[in-house]
Amino acid sequence: MAQATSLRELTRPARPTRHHIPGPADVVTELCTALFARFRGYDQRVRARQYMDGLLWAEGRKSIANIAATVGVPGDEQRLHHFVNSSRWDVGPVRRALAAFLGGNDPVPVWVALPVSIPKSGRSTVGVFPHFSAEDGHRVVGQQAYSMWYASERMVAPVSWRLHVPDPGPGRRRTTRESPDGLATATAQSCVANLLDDVGAWQGAPRLVVADVRGDDEQAQASQMFRHMSPVAVRISGRTLLTVGEQRRGAGHVERLAPAHSALDRARRTRSGDRIAHGKNPPMTAAASVRLPGPRYPGPAGGLTLLGVWNELRRNPDEFWLTNAEDPTSPALLRATRLAHRVDAGWRARGRDVGLRDYEGRSFQGWHRHMTLASCAYAMAELRSEEASGGSSLGA
């Protein structure tokens, strides 16, 4: 497991840029140069830029037909369809280049793992099945995907994706187009593990990874994240069972199982005045030492910290966070968890605008390519927004 890193280090403000990039066109050129140099031929670079421009400018659903009608000429729909669904190019180098570009611009990000549900119907789209959506709070029919987002105080952007393609059941096999290679994963846990592997390959010094694991089998998902890397902060529900230690008169140190909301009762009584400065209406926090229960969920040797966050102390906590960070009650950790809210808001708003929900087709690789190019378009829109606001995101 990686060494824990100071949360102050993880969330310190980025260094001022050395020069101002003159305009949005230069931001486009910088990012496209970084991303599309990985494509082998001129035609692929043209199609990649064309597709990304279509995601940014086409109105309505970002179908290939709509993209081609917005930025192309007759015949481009077929060319773009081939480029996304059949052409031989790997999403890995493009995702790595996007992560490197964003990290070089602001080298101290938080990584946010976000599970998403993309409503779809029918059998014409890859990966559609009934599942529980944490976003909607009930079961939906559609795609279940897992994303890893770069997040800083300055901007957020998706970088990597995994699509859960479940076992089709007895007597059926996945087609080659549904599951062509190692990107296909059978479980939600393996999707998250693959994303954590991506982050491990991209980053130098360990950075905080933030995730929302509420929903099915929270303990297993949380345990997997703590096994993979440190520091990690995961949001859990108040009903998640945890092992809590307490000192009882005549009995010494005793451990008991308790739901997260109960585990914070004593900390809530004794530390109800603790506030972490955060804007005009700072939330209140309380912390308790806990472990994940049972031999299947050993967690780190030193245990974990459960952090409760209240906006109104007389009610139950608004949020429960489980972390192995060095300083779990620091303002830096709370700021990092707020970035998860920015990522969620970005997925709902800008993610919809650049077509992250709009891929249709049976090609598993096509889905990954579409999501990769839509992630590039998302980053482009973020950089343009920051440029328009007067603060360039690009460092020298």
Coordinates of C-alpha atoms in Angstrom, one line a residue:
M1 CA 0.0 0.0 0.0
A2 CA 1.3 3.5 -0.9
Q3 CA 2.5 5.8 1.8
A4 CA -0.1 8.3 3.1
T5 CA 0.4 11.9 2.0
S6 CA -0.3 15.1 3.9
L7 CA -3.8 16.3 3.1
R8 CA -2.5 19.9 3.2
E9 CA -0.2 18.8 0.4
L10 CA -3.0 17.1 -1.5
T11 CA -5.3 20.2 -1.6
R12 CA -2.9 23.1 -1.5
P13 CA -3.7 25.9 -4.1
A14 CA -1.9 25.5 -7.4
R15 CA 1.1 27.6 -8.1
P16 CA 0.3 30.8 -10.2
T17 CA 0.8 30.3 -13.9
R18 CA 3.8 32.0 -15.4
H19 CA 2.0 33.4 -18.4
H20 CA -1.5 34.0 -19.7
I21 CA -2.6 32.0 -22.7
P22 CA -4.1 34.6 -25.1
G23 CA -7.4 33.0 -26.0
P24 CA -9.7 30.0 -26.1
A25 CA -8.3 29.0 -29.5
D26 CA -4.9 28.5 -28.0
V27 CA -6.4 26.3 -25.2
V28 CA -7.9 24.1 -28.0
T29 CA -4.6 23.9 -29.7
E30 CA -2.7 23.0 -26.5
L31 CA -5.1 20.2 -25.5
C32 CA -5.6 18.8 -29.0
T33 CA -1.8 18.7 -29.5
A34 CA -1.4 16.8 -26.3
L35 CA -4.2 14.3 -26.9
F36 CA -4.2 13.6 -30.6
A37 CA -0.4 13.2 -31.1
R38 CA -1.1 9.6 -30.0
F39 CA -3.1 8.8 -33.2
R40 CA -1.1 7.1 -35.9
G41 CA -2.3 8.9 -39.0
Y42 CA -3.4 12.3 -40.1
D43 CA -7.0 11.0 -40.9
Q44 CA -7.4 9.7 -37.3
R45 CA -6.3 13.1 -35.9
V46 CA -8.8 14.9 -38.1
R47 CA -11.6 12.5 -37.1
A48 CA -10.8 12.9 -33.4
R49 CA -10.9 16.7 -33.6
Q50 CA -14.0 16.6 -35.7
Y51 CA -15.8 14.3 -33.3
M52 CA -14.8 16.4 -30.3
D53 CA -15.9 19.6 -32.0
G54 CA -19.2 18.0 -32.7
L55 CA -19.6 17.0 -29.1
L56 CA -19.0 20.6 -28.1
W57 CA -21.2 22.3 -30.7
A58 CA -24.0 20.0 -31.9
E59 CA -27.3 20.8 -30.4
G60 CA -29.5 18.1 -28.9
R61 CA -28.4 14.4 -28.6
K62 CA -24.8 13.9 -29.6
S63 CA -25.4 11.0 -32.1
I64 CA -22.9 10.4 -34.9
A65 CA -25.4 11.7 -37.4
N66 CA -25.9 14.9 -35.5
I67 CA -22.2 15.4 -35.0
A68 CA -21.5 14.9 -38.7
A69 CA -24.3 17.2 -39.7
T70 CA -22.9 19.9 -37.4
V71 CA -19.2 19.8 -38.3
G72 CA -18.8 17.5 -41.4
V73 CA -19.5 17.2 -45.1
P74 CA -21.4 14.5 -47.0
G75 CA -19.9 11.1 -46.2
D76 CA -18.5 12.1 -42.8
E77 CA -21.2 10.2 -40.9
Q78 CA -19.9 6.9 -42.2
R79 CA -16.3 7.9 -41.6
L80 CA -17.0 9.0 -38.0
H81 CA -19.0 5.8 -37.4
H82 CA -16.0 3.8 -38.5
F83 CA -13.6 5.9 -36.5
V84 CA -15.5 5.3 -33.3
N85 CA -16.8 1.8 -33.7
S86 CA -14.3 -0.1 -35.9
S87 CA -11.1 1.8 -36.3
R88 CA -8.0 0.4 -34.5
W89 CA -7.0 2.9 -31.9
D90 CA -6.5 2.4 -28.2
V91 CA -8.2 4.6 -25.6
G92 CA -5.5 4.0 -23.0
P93 CA -2.8 6.4 -24.4
V94 CA -5.5 9.2 -24.9
R95 CA -6.7 8.9 -21.3
R96 CA -3.1 8.9 -20.0
A97 CA -2.4 12.0 -22.1
L98 CA -5.5 13.7 -20.7
A99 CA -4.5 12.9 -17.1
A100 CA -0.9 14.1 -17.8
F101 CA -2.2 17.4 -19.4
L102 CA -4.5 18.2 -16.5
G103 CA -1.9 17.1 -13.9
G104 CA 0.8 19.2 -15.5
N105 CA -1.5 22.1 -15.3
D106 CA -2.5 21.7 -11.7
P107 CA -0.3 18.9 -10.2
V108 CA -2.1 18.4 -6.9
P109 CA -5.5 17.0 -7.7
V110 CA -8.0 14.8 -5.9
W111 CA -9.2 11.7 -7.8
V112 CA -13.0 11.2 -7.5
A113 CA -14.5 7.8 -8.5
L114 CA -18.1 8.2 -9.5
P115 CA -20.6 5.4 -10.3
V116 CA -23.2 6.6 -12.8
S117 CA -26.3 5.2 -14.4
I118 CA -27.2 6.0 -18.0
P119 CA -30.9 5.3 -18.7
K120 CA -31.3 3.2 -21.9
S121 CA -33.9 0.9 -23.2
G122 CA -34.0 -2.0 -25.7
R123 CA -31.2 -4.2 -26.8
S124 CA -29.5 -2.0 -29.4
T125 CA -27.0 -0.5 -26.9
V126 CA -24.2 -2.3 -25.2
G127 CA -24.4 -3.0 -21.4
V128 CA -28.1 -2.3 -20.8
F129 CA -29.5 -4.2 -17.8
P130 CA -31.6 -3.5 -14.6
H131 CA -29.6 -2.3 -11.7
F132 CA -29.7 -0.1 -8.6
S133 CA -28.8 3.6 -9.3
A134 CA -27.3 5.5 -6.3
E135 CA -27.9 8.7 -8.3
D136 CA -31.7 8.0 -8.5
G137 CA -32.1 6.0 -5.4
H138 CA -34.0 3.1 -7.1
R139 CA -33.6 0.5 -9.7
V140 CA -33.3 1.6 -13.3
V141 CA -32.8 0.0 -16.7
G142 CA -29.7 1.2 -18.5
Q143 CA -25.9 1.2 -18.5
Q144 CA -24.0 1.0 -15.2
A145 CA -20.7 2.7 -15.6
Y146 CA -17.8 3.8 -13.3
S147 CA -15.7 6.8 -13.9
M148 CA -12.5 8.4 -12.5
W149 CA -12.5 12.2 -12.4
Y150 CA -9.6 14.7 -12.0
A151 CA -10.8 17.2 -9.5
S152 CA -9.2 20.4 -8.1
E153 CA -10.4 23.7 -6.7
R154 CA -10.0 25.1 -10.3
M155 CA -11.7 22.4 -12.4
V156 CA -13.1 18.9 -12.7
A157 CA -13.0 16.5 -15.7
P158 CA -13.6 12.8 -16.3
V159 CA -10.5 10.9 -17.4
S160 CA -11.2 7.1 -17.3
W161 CA -14.2 4.8 -17.6
R162 CA -15.3 1.2 -17.1
L163 CA -18.6 -0.2 -18.2
H164 CA -20.2 -3.0 -16.2
V165 CA -21.3 -5.7 -18.7
P166 CA -22.9 -8.4 -16.5
D167 CA -22.9 -12.1 -17.1
P168 CA -25.6 -12.8 -19.7
G169 CA -26.7 -15.9 -17.7
P170 CA -26.9 -19.7 -18.4
G171 CA -26.8 -20.7 -22.0
R172 CA -25.7 -17.3 -23.3
R173 CA -22.3 -15.9 -24.1
R174 CA -21.2 -12.4 -24.6
T175 CA -20.5 -11.5 -28.2
T176 CA -17.1 -10.4 -29.3
R177 CA -18.4 -6.9 -29.8
E178 CA -19.8 -6.8 -26.2
S179 CA -16.6 -8.1 -24.6
P180 CA -13.6 -8.0 -26.9
D181 CA -10.7 -7.7 -24.4
G182 CA -9.5 -6.9 -20.9
L183 CA -11.6 -3.7 -20.7
A184 CA -14.6 -5.9 -20.0
T185 CA -15.3 -6.6 -16.4
A186 CA -17.8 -8.8 -14.7
T187 CA -18.4 -7.0 -11.4
A188 CA -18.8 -3.5 -10.0
Q189 CA -15.8 -4.2 -7.7
S190 CA -13.5 -5.1 -10.6
C191 CA -14.6 -1.9 -12.5
V192 CA -13.5 0.2 -9.5
A193 CA -10.3 -1.8 -9.1
N194 CA -9.4 -1.2 -12.8
L195 CA -9.9 2.6 -12.3
L196 CA -7.7 2.5 -9.2
D197 CA -5.1 0.8 -11.3
D198 CA -5.3 3.5 -13.9
V199 CA -4.7 6.2 -11.2
G200 CA -1.8 4.2 -9.8
A201 CA -0.2 4.2 -13.2
W202 CA -0.8 7.9 -13.9
Q203 CA 0.3 9.5 -10.6
G204 CA 3.7 9.9 -9.0
A205 CA 3.2 10.7 -5.3
P206 CA -0.1 9.2 -4.0
R207 CA -3.1 11.6 -4.1
L208 CA -6.3 11.3 -2.2
V209 CA -9.0 9.1 -3.9
V210 CA -12.6 10.0 -3.0
A211 CA -15.5 7.7 -3.8
D212 CA -19.2 7.3 -3.1
V213 CA -19.8 3.5 -2.4
R214 CA -23.4 3.8 -1.1
G215 CA -25.6 1.1 -2.5
D216 CA -25.1 -2.6 -3.0
D217 CA -22.4 -4.2 -0.8
E218 CA -20.8 -1.0 0.6
Q219 CA -18.4 -2.9 2.9
A220 CA -16.9 -4.9 0.0
Q221 CA -16.4 -1.9 -2.2
A222 CA -14.9 0.2 0.7
S223 CA -12.6 -2.6 1.7
Q224 CA -11.4 -3.0 -1.9
M225 CA -10.5 0.6 -2.1
F226 CA -8.6 0.6 1.2
R227 CA -6.6 -2.4 0.1
H228 CA -5.7 -0.8 -3.2
M229 CA -4.2 2.5 -2.1
S230 CA -3.9 5.3 0.4
P231 CA -5.1 7.9 1.2
V232 CA -8.7 7.1 0.4
A233 CA -12.0 8.7 1.6
V234 CA -15.3 6.8 0.8
R235 CA -18.8 8.0 1.4
I236 CA -21.0 5.4 3.0
S237 CA -24.6 5.3 4.2
G238 CA -25.6 5.6 7.9
R239 CA -26.7 2.0 8.0
T240 CA -23.3 0.5 7.1
L241 CA -22.1 -1.8 9.9
L242 CA -18.8 -1.0 11.4
T243 CA -16.7 -2.3 14.3
V244 CA -16.5 0.2 17.1
G245 CA -14.2 0.0 20.1
E246 CA -15.1 1.5 23.5
Q247 CA -13.9 1.4 27.1
R248 CA -16.3 -0.1 29.6
R249 CA -15.9 0.0 33.4
G250 CA -14.9 -3.5 34.6
A251 CA -14.7 -4.9 31.1
G252 CA -11.8 -3.1 29.6
H253 CA -11.8 -2.4 25.8
V254 CA -14.8 -3.9 24.2
E255 CA -15.7 -4.0 20.5
R256 CA -19.2 -4.0 19.1
L257 CA -20.9 -3.9 15.7
A258 CA -22.9 -0.7 15.1
P259 CA -24.3 1.2 12.1
A260 CA -22.4 4.3 11.2
H261 CA -25.0 6.7 12.5
S262 CA -24.8 5.0 15.9
A263 CA -21.0 4.8 15.9
L264 CA -20.9 8.6 15.9
D265 CA -23.3 9.1 18.9
R266 CA -20.6 9.5 21.5
A267 CA -18.4 11.6 19.3
R268 CA -21.4 13.8 18.5
R269 CA -22.1 14.4 22.2
T270 CA -18.4 15.2 23.1
R271 CA -17.4 17.1 20.0
S272 CA -20.6 18.8 18.9
G273 CA -18.9 22.2 18.8
D274 CA -16.2 21.3 16.3
R275 CA -16.6 23.2 13.1
I276 CA -14.4 23.1 10.0
A277 CA -14.2 26.5 8.4
H278 CA -15.9 26.3 5.0
G279 CA -17.6 29.3 3.5
K280 CA -20.2 31.4 5.2
N281 CA -22.1 28.4 6.8
P282 CA -19.4 25.9 7.8
P283 CA -20.6 22.4 8.5
M284 CA -20.0 20.7 11.8
T285 CA -18.0 17.5 12.1
A286 CA -17.3 14.7 14.5
A287 CA -15.0 11.7 14.2
A288 CA -14.8 8.2 15.7
S289 CA -12.2 5.4 15.3
V290 CA -13.7 2.3 13.6
R291 CA -12.8 -0.8 11.6
L292 CA -14.6 -2.7 8.8
P293 CA -16.0 -5.8 10.4
G294 CA -15.0 -9.4 9.9
P295 CA -12.0 -11.2 8.4
R296 CA -13.1 -10.4 4.9
Y297 CA -12.8 -6.7 5.6
P298 CA -9.6 -6.2 7.6
G299 CA -8.8 -2.7 6.5
P300 CA -5.5 -1.0 7.4
A301 CA -3.8 -2.2 10.6
G302 CA -4.3 1.2 12.2
G303 CA -8.0 1.2 11.7
L304 CA -10.1 3.8 10.0
T305 CA -11.8 7.1 10.9
L306 CA -15.5 7.7 10.5
L307 CA -16.2 11.3 9.8
G308 CA -19.7 12.7 10.2
V309 CA -20.7 16.0 8.6
W310 CA -23.7 18.0 9.8
N311 CA -25.3 21.1 8.5
E312 CA -27.8 21.0 11.4
L313 CA -26.5 19.2 14.5
R314 CA -30.0 18.3 16.0
R315 CA -30.5 16.0 13.0
N316 CA -28.7 12.9 11.9
P317 CA -25.4 13.6 9.9
D318 CA -25.9 14.7 6.4
E319 CA -22.9 12.6 5.3
F320 CA -20.7 9.7 6.5
W321 CA -17.1 9.4 5.3
L322 CA -14.7 6.6 6.1
T323 CA -11.1 7.3 5.6
N324 CA -7.5 6.2 6.2
A325 CA -6.1 9.7 5.7
E326 CA -3.4 10.9 8.1
D327 CA -5.4 13.9 9.4
P328 CA -9.1 12.9 9.0
T329 CA -10.6 15.9 10.7
S330 CA -8.6 18.5 8.8
P331 CA -10.2 21.3 6.7
A332 CA -8.3 19.9 3.8
L333 CA -10.2 16.6 3.9
L334 CA -13.6 18.3 4.1
R335 CA -12.7 20.4 1.1
A336 CA -11.7 17.3 -0.8
T337 CA -15.0 15.6 -0.1
R338 CA -16.8 18.8 -1.4
L339 CA -15.1 18.1 -4.7
A340 CA -17.1 14.9 -5.0
H341 CA -20.2 17.2 -5.1
R342 CA -18.7 19.3 -7.8
V343 CA -18.0 16.1 -9.8
D344 CA -21.6 14.9 -9.4
A345 CA -22.9 18.3 -10.5
G346 CA -20.6 18.3 -13.5
W347 CA -21.8 14.8 -14.5
R348 CA -25.4 16.0 -14.4
A349 CA -24.9 19.3 -16.2
R350 CA -21.8 19.6 -18.4
G351 CA -21.6 15.8 -18.8
R352 CA -25.0 15.9 -20.5
D353 CA -24.0 18.8 -22.6
V354 CA -21.0 17.0 -24.1
G355 CA -22.7 13.7 -24.8
L356 CA -21.5 11.5 -21.9
R357 CA -25.0 9.9 -21.9
D358 CA -25.5 9.7 -25.7
Y359 CA -23.6 6.7 -27.1
E360 CA -25.8 4.1 -28.7
G361 CA -24.5 0.9 -30.3
R362 CA -23.5 -2.7 -29.6
S363 CA -19.7 -2.0 -29.8
F364 CA -18.1 -2.2 -26.4
Q365 CA -14.9 -0.5 -27.8
G366 CA -17.1 2.1 -29.4
W367 CA -18.6 3.0 -26.1
H368 CA -15.1 3.4 -24.6
R369 CA -14.0 5.5 -27.5
H370 CA -17.0 7.7 -27.3
M371 CA -16.7 8.2 -23.6
T372 CA -12.9 9.0 -24.0
L373 CA -13.6 11.7 -26.6
A374 CA -16.5 13.1 -24.6
S375 CA -14.1 13.3 -21.6
C376 CA -11.7 15.3 -23.8
A377 CA -14.6 17.6 -24.9
Y378 CA -15.6 18.0 -21.2
A379 CA -12.0 19.1 -20.3
M380 CA -12.0 21.4 -23.3
A381 CA -15.3 23.1 -22.1
E382 CA -13.9 23.5 -18.6
L383 CA -10.7 25.1 -19.9
R384 CA -12.6 27.4 -22.1
S385 CA -14.9 28.4 -19.2
E386 CA -11.9 29.2 -17.0
E387 CA -10.2 31.1 -19.9
A388 CA -13.3 33.2 -20.4
S389 CA -13.5 34.0 -16.7
G390 CA -10.0 35.5 -16.9
G391 CA -7.8 32.8 -15.2
S392 CA -5.9 30.5 -17.5
S393 CA -5.6 26.8 -16.4
L394 CA -2.5 26.3 -18.4
G395 CA 0.9 26.5 -16.8
A396 CA 4.2 27.0 -18.6

